[in-house]
CSV table of C-alpha atoms and ligand atoms in Angstrom, one decimal:
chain,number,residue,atom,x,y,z
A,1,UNK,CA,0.0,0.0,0.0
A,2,UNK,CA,1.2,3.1,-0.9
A,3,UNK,CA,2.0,6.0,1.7
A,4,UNK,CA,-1.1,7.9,0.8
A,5,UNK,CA,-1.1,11.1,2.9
A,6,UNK,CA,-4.2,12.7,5.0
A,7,UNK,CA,-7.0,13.8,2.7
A,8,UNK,CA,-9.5,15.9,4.2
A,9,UNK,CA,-13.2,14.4,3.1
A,10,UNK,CA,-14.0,15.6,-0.4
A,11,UNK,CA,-15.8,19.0,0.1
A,12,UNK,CA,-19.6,19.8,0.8
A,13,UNK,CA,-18.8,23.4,-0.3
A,14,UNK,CA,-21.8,25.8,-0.9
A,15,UNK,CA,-22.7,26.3,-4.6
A,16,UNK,CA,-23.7,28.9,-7.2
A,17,UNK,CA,-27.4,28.8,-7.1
A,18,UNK,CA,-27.6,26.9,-10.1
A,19,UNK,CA,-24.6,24.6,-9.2
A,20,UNK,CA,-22.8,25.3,-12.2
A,21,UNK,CA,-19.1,25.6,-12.3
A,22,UNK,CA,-18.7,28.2,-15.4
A,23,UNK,CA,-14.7,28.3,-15.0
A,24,UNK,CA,-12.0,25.6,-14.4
A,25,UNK,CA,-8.0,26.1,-14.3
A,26,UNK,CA,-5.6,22.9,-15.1
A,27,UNK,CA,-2.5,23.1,-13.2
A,28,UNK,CA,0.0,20.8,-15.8
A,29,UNK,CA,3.4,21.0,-13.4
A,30,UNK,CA,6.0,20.3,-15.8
A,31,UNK,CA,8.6,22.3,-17.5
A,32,UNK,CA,11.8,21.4,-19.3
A,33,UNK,CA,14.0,23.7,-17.4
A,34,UNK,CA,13.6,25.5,-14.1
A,35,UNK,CA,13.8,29.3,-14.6
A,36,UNK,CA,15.3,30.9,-11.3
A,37,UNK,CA,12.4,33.9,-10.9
A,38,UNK,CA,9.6,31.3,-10.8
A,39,UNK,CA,7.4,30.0,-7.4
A,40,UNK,CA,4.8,28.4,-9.2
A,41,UNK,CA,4.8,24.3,-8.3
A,42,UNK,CA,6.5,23.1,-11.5
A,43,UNK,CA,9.4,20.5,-11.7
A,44,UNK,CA,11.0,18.8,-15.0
A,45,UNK,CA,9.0,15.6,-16.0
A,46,UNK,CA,11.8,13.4,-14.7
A,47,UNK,CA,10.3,9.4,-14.7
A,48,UNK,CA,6.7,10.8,-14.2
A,49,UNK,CA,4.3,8.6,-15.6
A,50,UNK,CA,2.6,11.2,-17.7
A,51,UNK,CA,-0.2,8.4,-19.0
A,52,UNK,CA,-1.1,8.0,-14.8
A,53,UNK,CA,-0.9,11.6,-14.5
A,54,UNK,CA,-3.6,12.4,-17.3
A,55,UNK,CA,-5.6,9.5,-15.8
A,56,UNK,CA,-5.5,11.4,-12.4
A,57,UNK,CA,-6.6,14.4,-14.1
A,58,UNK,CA,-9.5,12.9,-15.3
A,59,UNK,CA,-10.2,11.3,-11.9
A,60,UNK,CA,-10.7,14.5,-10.2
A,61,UNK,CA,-13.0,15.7,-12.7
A,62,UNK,CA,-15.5,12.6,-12.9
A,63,UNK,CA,-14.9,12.7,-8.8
A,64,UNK,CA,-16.2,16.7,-9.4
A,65,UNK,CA,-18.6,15.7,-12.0
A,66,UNK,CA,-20.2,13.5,-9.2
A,67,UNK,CA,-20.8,17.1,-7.2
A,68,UNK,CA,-21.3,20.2,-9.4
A,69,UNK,CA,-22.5,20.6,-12.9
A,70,UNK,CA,-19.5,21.2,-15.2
A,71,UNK,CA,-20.4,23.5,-17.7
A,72,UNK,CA,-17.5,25.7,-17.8
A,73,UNK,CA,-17.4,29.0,-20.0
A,74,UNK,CA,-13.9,29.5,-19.3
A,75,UNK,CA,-10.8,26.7,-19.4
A,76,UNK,CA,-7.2,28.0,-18.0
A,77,UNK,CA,-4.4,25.6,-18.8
A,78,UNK,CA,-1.2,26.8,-16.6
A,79,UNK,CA,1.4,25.3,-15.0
A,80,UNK,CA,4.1,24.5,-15.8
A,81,UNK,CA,4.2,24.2,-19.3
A,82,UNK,CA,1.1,22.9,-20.5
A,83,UNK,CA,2.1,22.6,-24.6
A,84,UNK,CA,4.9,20.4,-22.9
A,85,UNK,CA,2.1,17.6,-22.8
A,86,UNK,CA,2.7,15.2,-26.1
A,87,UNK,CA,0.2,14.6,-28.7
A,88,UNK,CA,-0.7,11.0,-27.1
A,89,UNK,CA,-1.1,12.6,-23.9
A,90,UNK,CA,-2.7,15.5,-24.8
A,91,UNK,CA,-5.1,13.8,-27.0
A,92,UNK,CA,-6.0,10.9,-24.3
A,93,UNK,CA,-6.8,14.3,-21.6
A,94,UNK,CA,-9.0,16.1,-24.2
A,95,UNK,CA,-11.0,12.8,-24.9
A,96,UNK,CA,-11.5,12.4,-21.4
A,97,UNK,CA,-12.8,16.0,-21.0
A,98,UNK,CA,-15.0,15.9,-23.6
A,99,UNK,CA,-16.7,12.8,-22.2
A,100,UNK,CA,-17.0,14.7,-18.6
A,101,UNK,CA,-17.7,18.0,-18.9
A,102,UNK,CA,-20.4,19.6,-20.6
A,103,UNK,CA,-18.8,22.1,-23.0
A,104,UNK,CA,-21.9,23.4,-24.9
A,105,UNK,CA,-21.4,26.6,-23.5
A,106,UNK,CA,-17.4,27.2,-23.9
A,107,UNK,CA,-16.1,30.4,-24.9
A,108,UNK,CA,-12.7,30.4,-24.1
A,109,UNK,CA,-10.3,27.6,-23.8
A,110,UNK,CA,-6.3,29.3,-23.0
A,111,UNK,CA,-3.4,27.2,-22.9
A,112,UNK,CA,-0.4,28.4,-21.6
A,113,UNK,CA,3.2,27.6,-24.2
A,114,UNK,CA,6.2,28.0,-24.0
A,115,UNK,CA,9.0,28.1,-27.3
A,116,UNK,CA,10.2,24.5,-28.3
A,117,UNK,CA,7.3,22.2,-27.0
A,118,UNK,CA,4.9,22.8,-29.5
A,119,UNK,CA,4.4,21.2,-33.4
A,120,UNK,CA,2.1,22.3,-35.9
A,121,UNK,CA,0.6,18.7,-35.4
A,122,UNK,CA,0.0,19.6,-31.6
A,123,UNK,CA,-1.4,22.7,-32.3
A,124,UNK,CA,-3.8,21.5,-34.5
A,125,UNK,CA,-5.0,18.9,-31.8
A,126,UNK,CA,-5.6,21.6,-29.8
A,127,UNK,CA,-7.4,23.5,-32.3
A,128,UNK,CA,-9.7,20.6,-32.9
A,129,UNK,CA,-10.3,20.1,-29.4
A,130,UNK,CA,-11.7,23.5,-29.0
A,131,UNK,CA,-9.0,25.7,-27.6
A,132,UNK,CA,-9.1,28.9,-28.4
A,133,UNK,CA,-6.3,31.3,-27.3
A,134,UNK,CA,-2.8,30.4,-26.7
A,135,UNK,CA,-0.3,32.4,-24.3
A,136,UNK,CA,3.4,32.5,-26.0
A,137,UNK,CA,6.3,33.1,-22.8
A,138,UNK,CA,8.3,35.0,-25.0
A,139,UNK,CA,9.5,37.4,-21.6
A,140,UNK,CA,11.9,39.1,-24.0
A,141,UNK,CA,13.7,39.1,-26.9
A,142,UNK,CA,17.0,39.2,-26.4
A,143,UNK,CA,19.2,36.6,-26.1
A,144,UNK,CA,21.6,38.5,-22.8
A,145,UNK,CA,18.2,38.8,-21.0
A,146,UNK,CA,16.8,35.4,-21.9
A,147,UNK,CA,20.1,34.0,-20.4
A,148,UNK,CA,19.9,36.0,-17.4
A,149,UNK,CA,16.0,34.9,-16.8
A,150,UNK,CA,17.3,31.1,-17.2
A,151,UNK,CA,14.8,30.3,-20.6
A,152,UNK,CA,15.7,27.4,-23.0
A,153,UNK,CA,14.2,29.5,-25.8
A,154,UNK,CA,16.3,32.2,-28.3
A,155,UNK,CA,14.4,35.3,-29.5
A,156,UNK,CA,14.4,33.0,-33.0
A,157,UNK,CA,12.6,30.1,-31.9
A,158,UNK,CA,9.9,32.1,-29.7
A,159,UNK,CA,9.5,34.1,-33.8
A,160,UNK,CA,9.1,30.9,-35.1
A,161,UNK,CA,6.8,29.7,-32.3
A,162,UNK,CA,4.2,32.9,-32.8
A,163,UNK,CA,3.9,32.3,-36.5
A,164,UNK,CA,3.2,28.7,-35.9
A,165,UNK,CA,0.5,29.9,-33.3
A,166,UNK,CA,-0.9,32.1,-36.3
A,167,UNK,CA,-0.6,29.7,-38.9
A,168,UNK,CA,-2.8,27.4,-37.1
A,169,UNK,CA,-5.2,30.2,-36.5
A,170,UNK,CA,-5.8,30.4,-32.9
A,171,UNK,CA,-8.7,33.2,-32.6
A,172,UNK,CA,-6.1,34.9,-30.0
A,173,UNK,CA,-3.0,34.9,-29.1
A,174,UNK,CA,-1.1,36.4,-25.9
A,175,UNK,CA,2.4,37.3,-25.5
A,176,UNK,CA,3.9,37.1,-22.4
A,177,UNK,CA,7.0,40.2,-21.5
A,178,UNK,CA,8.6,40.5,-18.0
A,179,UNK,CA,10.7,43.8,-17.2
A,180,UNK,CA,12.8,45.2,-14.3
A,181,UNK,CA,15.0,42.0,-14.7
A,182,UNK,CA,18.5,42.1,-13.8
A,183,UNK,CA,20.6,43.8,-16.5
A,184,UNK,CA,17.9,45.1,-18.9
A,185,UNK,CA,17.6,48.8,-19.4
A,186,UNK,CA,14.8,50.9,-20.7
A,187,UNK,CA,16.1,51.0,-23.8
A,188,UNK,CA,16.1,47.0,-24.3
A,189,UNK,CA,12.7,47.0,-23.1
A,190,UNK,CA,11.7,49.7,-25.7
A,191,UNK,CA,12.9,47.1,-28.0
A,192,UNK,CA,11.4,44.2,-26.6
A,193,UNK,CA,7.3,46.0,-26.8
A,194,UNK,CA,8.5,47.4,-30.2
A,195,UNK,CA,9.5,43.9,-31.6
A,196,UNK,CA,5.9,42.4,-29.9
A,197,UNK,CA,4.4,45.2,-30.8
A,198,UNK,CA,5.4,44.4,-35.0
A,199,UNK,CA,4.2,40.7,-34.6
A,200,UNK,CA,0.4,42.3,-33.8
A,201,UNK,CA,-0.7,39.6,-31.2
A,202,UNK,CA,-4.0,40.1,-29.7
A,203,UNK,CA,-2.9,40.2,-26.3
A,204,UNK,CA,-0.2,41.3,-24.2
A,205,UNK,CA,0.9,40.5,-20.7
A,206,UNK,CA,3.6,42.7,-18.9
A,207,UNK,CA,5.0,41.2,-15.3
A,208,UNK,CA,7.1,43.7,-13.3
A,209,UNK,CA,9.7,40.6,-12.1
A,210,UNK,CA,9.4,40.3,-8.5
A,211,UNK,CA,11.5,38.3,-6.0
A,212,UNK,CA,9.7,35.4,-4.8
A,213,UNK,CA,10.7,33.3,-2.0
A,214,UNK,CA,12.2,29.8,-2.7
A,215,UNK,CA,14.0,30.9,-5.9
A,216,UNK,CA,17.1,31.4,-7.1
A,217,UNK,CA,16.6,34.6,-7.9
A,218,UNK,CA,14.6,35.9,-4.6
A,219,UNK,CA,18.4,34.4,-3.1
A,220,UNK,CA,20.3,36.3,-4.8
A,221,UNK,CA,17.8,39.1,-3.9
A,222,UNK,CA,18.8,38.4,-0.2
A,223,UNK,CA,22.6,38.8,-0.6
A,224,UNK,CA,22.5,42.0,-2.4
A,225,UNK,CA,23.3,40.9,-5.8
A,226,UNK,CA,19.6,41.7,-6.9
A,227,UNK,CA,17.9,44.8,-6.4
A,228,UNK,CA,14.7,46.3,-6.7
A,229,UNK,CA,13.5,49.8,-6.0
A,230,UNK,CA,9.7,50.9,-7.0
A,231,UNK,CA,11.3,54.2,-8.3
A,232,UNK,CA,13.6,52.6,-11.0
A,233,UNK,CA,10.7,50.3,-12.6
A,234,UNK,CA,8.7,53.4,-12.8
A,235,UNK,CA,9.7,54.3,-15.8
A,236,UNK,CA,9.7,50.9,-17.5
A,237,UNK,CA,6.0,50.6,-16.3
A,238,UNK,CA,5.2,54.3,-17.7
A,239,UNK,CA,6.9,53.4,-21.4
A,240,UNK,CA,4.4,50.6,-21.5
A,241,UNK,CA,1.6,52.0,-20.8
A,242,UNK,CA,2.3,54.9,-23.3
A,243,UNK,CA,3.7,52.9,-26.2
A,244,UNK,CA,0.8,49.6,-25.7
A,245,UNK,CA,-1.5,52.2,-25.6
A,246,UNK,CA,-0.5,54.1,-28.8
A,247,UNK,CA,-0.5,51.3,-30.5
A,248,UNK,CA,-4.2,50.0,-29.7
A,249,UNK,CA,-4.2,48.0,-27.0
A,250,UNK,CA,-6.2,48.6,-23.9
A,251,UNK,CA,-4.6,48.1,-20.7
A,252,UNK,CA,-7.5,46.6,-18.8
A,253,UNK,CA,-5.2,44.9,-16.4
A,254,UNK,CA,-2.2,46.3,-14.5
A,255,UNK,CA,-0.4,44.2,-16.3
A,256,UNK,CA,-3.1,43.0,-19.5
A,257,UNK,CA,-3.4,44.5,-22.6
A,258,UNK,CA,-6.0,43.9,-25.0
A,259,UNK,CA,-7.1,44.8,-28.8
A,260,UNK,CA,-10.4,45.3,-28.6
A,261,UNK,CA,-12.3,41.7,-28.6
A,262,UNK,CA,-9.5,40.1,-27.0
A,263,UNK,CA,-9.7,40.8,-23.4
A,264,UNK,CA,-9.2,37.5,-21.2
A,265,UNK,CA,-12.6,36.2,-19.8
A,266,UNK,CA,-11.0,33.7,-17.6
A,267,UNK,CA,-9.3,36.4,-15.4
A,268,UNK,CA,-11.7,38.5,-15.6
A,269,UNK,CA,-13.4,35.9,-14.2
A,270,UNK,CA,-11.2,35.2,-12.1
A,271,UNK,CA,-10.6,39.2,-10.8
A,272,UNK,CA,-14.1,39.2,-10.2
A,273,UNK,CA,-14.9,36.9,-7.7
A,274,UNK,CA,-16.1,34.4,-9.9
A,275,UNK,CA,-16.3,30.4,-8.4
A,276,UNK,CA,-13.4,28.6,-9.5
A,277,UNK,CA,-12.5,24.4,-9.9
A,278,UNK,CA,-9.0,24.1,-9.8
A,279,UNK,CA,-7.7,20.5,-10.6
A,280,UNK,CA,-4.1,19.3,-10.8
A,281,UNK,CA,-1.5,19.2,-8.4
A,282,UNK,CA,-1.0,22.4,-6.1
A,283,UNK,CA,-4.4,23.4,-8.2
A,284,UNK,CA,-6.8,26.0,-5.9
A,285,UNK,CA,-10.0,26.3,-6.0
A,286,UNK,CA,-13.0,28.7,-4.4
A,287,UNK,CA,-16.5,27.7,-4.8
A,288,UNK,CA,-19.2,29.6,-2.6
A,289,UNK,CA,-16.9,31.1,-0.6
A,290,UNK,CA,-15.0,27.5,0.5
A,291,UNK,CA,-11.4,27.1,-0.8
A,292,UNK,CA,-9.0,24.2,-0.9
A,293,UNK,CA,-5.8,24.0,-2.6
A,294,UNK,CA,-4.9,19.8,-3.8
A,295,UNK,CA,-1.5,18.5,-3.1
A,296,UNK,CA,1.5,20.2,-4.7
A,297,UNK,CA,3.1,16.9,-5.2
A,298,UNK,CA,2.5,15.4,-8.6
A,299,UNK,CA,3.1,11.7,-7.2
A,300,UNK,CA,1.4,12.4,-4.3
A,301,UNK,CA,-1.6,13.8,-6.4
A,302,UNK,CA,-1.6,10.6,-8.3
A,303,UNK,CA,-1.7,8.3,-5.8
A,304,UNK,CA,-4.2,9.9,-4.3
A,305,UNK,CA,-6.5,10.1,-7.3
A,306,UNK,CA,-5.8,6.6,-8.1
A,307,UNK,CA,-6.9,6.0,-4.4
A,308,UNK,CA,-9.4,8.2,-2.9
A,309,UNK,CA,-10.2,10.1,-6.4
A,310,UNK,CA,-9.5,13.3,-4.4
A,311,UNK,CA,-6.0,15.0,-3.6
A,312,UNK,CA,-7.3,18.7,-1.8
A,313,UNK,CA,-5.2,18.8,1.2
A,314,UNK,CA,-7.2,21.8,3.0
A,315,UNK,CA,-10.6,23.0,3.1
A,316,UNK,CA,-11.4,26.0,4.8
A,317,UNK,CA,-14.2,28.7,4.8
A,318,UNK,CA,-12.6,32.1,3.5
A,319,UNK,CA,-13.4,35.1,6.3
A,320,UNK,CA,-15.3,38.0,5.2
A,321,UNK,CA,-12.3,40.2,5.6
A,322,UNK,CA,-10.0,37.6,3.8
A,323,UNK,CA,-13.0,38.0,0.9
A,324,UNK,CA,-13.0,41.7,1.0
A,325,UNK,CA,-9.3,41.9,1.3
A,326,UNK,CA,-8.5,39.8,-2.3
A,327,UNK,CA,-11.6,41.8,-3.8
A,328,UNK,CA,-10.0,44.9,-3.5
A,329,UNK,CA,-6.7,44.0,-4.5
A,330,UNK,CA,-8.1,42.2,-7.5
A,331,UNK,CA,-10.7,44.4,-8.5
A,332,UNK,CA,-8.8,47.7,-8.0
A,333,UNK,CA,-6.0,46.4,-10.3
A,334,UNK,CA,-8.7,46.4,-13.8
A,335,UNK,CA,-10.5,49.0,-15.6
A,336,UNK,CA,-13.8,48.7,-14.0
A,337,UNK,CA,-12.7,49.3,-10.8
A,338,UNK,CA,-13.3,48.1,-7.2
A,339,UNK,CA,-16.9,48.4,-6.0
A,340,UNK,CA,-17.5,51.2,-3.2
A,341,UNK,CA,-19.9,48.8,-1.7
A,342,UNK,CA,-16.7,46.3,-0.9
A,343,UNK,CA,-15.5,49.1,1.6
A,344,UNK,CA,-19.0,49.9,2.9
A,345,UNK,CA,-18.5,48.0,6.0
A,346,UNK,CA,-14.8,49.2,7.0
A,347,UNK,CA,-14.6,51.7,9.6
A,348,UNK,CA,-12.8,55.2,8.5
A,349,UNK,CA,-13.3,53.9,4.4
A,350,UNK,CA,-14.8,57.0,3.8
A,351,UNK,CA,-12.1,59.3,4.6
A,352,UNK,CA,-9.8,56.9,3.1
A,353,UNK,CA,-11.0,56.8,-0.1
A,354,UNK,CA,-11.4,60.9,0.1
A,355,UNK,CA,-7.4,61.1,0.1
A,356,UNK,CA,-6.8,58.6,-2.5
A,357,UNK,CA,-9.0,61.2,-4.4
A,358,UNK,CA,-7.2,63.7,-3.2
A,359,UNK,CA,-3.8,62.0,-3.8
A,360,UNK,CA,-4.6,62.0,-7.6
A,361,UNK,CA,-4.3,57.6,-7.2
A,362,UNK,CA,-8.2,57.1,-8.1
A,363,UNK,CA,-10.8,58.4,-9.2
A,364,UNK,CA,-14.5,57.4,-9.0
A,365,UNK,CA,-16.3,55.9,-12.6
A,366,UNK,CA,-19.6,55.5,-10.9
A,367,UNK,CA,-20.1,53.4,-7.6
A,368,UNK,CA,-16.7,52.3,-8.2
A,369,UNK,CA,-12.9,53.6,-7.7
A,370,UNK,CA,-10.3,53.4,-10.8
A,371,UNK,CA,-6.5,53.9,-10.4
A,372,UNK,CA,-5.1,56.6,-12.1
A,373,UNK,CA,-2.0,56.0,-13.9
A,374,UNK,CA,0.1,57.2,-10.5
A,375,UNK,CA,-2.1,55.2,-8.5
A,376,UNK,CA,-1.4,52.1,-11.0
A,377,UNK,CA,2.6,52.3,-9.9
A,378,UNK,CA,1.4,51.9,-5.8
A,379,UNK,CA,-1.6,49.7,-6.9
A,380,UNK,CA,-0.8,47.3,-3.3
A,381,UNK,CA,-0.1,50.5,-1.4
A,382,UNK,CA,-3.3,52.0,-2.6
A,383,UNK,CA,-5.7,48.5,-2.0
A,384,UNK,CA,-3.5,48.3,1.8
A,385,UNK,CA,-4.7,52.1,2.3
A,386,UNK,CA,-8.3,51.7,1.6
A,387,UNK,CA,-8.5,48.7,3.7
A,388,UNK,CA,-7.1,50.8,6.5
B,1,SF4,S1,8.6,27.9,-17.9
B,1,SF4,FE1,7.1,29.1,-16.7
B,1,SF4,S2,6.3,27.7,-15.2
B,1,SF4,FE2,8.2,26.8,-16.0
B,1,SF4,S3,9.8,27.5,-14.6
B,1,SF4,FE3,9.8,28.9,-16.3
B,1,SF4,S4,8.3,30.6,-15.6
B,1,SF4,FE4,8.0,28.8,-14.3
């Protein structure tokens, strides 16, 4: 018998009141090589069984089949590296979920990529299977900086990776950028929107780096060789804004831009409040208010589906002020705002949000409070003052 860790009973969370689950996220934990800014779970394949690992996948949907209707609008494929998957394995997962879920009423279907673990082949399995936009990690396009960040990919073979992405006609297409990394200047990053900016994706996602515990880079962070100073990203923040914006994209998102048509409905979703099945290893998930995060172990996970077809390792009830807390710093962070009424019941909110106003970081579209573009460069410091 295998050493199957404590599970927690599978949960009796509250449901939306027609118990439909409109939005699920697959966390696929595998990536070829191990770049030293990241803290998702991920870890190379190593001697995974990758045919037991798309079994267990499957598992936990039938086993959340069994307790919500799955009808999702939205699918998320993260990880990881999702398009790391191979054909066999890919095709055996979407079989399965197309015999599960009910996907009548699908409207966007992402999967995550990275350069070098795609084929045209693969991509038109994916196609066929019904997803509909791709997200490309590009992060940048030259080759000192993609050393520095520790990808397997040269600016070349990320080119060659978009145009395979549009030959096979994916109705969008994301590219991923990070800036403030060690090394790159505002110039280079100039260069890197104005190159992404040429290919015409439909989509652009900008992460400021940050140092995350656990990684190499959030160690190198602690002994000084890293630094990081709001003031200096500023203007690498500011040059984005101006130059995406010029050149038709909405910036929706902190760190999302959209052409028109092509926002992301998933985070949206997602940024909202919206219910959420998670399924995967280290997967979360928040449905009525009740969260629980599955084990981020991907043998573990296995063995767990292949034993008590469930692998959530917590279930709690999320506080009111947890709730409120993620609301605003979610909500406040898009175009539409955070929703006055989330701070209704905070003592002193009132005079708080009066000298944001004053400040120049919001300003109020409606019922609800929008950053400004200074208030976009303190976006945590802004959401920490209004809760008070
Ligand atoms: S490819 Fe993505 S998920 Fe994998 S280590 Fe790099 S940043 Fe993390």
């Amino acid at each position: 018998m295998p050493d199957i860790p404590h599970i927690n009973p599978a949960p009796t969370a509250p449901v939306t009141t027609d118990a439909s689950l409109q939005h699920l996220y697959v966390h696929i934990p595998f990536c070829h090589k191990i770049c030293p800014y990241c803290s998702f779970y991920k870890h190379t394949p190593g001697n995974t069984d990758m045919a037991a690992f798309v079994e267990a996948l499957a598992t936990e949907l039938e086993t959340r089949a069994s307790q919500f209707t799955l009808a999702p609008k939205t699918i998320y494929f993260g990880g990881g590296t999702p398009s790391l998957l191979s054909r066999t394995h890919l095709s055996r997962l979407f079989e399965r979920m197309h015999d599960i879920l009910d996907l009548s009423a699908l409207q966007e279907w992402t999967f995550e990529a990275n350069p070098r673990t795609f084929t045209p082949e693969k991509l038109q399995l994916m196609r066929d299977a019904g997803v509909s936009r791709v997200s490309l990690g590009v992060q940048s396009w030259r080759p000192e900086q993609l050393k520095v960040l520790g990808r397997d990919h040269s600016p070349d073979e990320a080119r060659t990776a978009y145009e395979q992405l549009r030959a096979a006609d994916f109705p969008t297409v994301n590219v991923d950028l990070m800036f403030a990394h060690p090394g790159q200047a505002l110039e280079h990053w100039r260069d890197d929107l104005e190159q992404t900016i040429a290919l015409a994706p439909d989509h652009i996602s900008t992460y400021n780096l940050t140092y995350e515990e656990d990684t190499e880079f959030f160690d190198k962070f602690s002994k000084g060789e890293f630094h990081q100073d709001a003031d200096d990203d500023a203007p690498f923040f500011e040059l984005m804004v101006e130059r995406l914006g010029a050149a038709g994209f909405d910036n929706y998102e902190i760190s999302n831009h959209a052409r028109p048509g092509h926002r992301s409905q998933h985070n949206a979703a997602y940024w909202a409040g919206a219910d959420f099945l998670g399924i995967g290893p280290g997967a979360v998930s928040t449905i009525g208010r009740t969260r629980w995060t599955n084990l981020p172990d991907t043998a573990k996970f296995i063995e767990s589906m292949q034993f008590r077809r469930a692998a959530e390792t917590d279930i709690e009830p999320l506080s009111e002020s947890a709730w409120i807390m993620e609301r605003v710093a979610l909500e406040l962070r898009t175009d539409t705002g955070l929703a006055l009424t989330r701070l209704s019941n905070l003592e002193g909110a009132d005079q708080r949000v009066d000298a944001m106003l004053e400040a120049g970081h919001v300003t109020q579209k409606g019922q609800s409070l929008v950053l400004t573009r200074s208030g976009k460069l303190l976006a945590d410091e802004v959401a920490a003052y209004l809760l008070g």
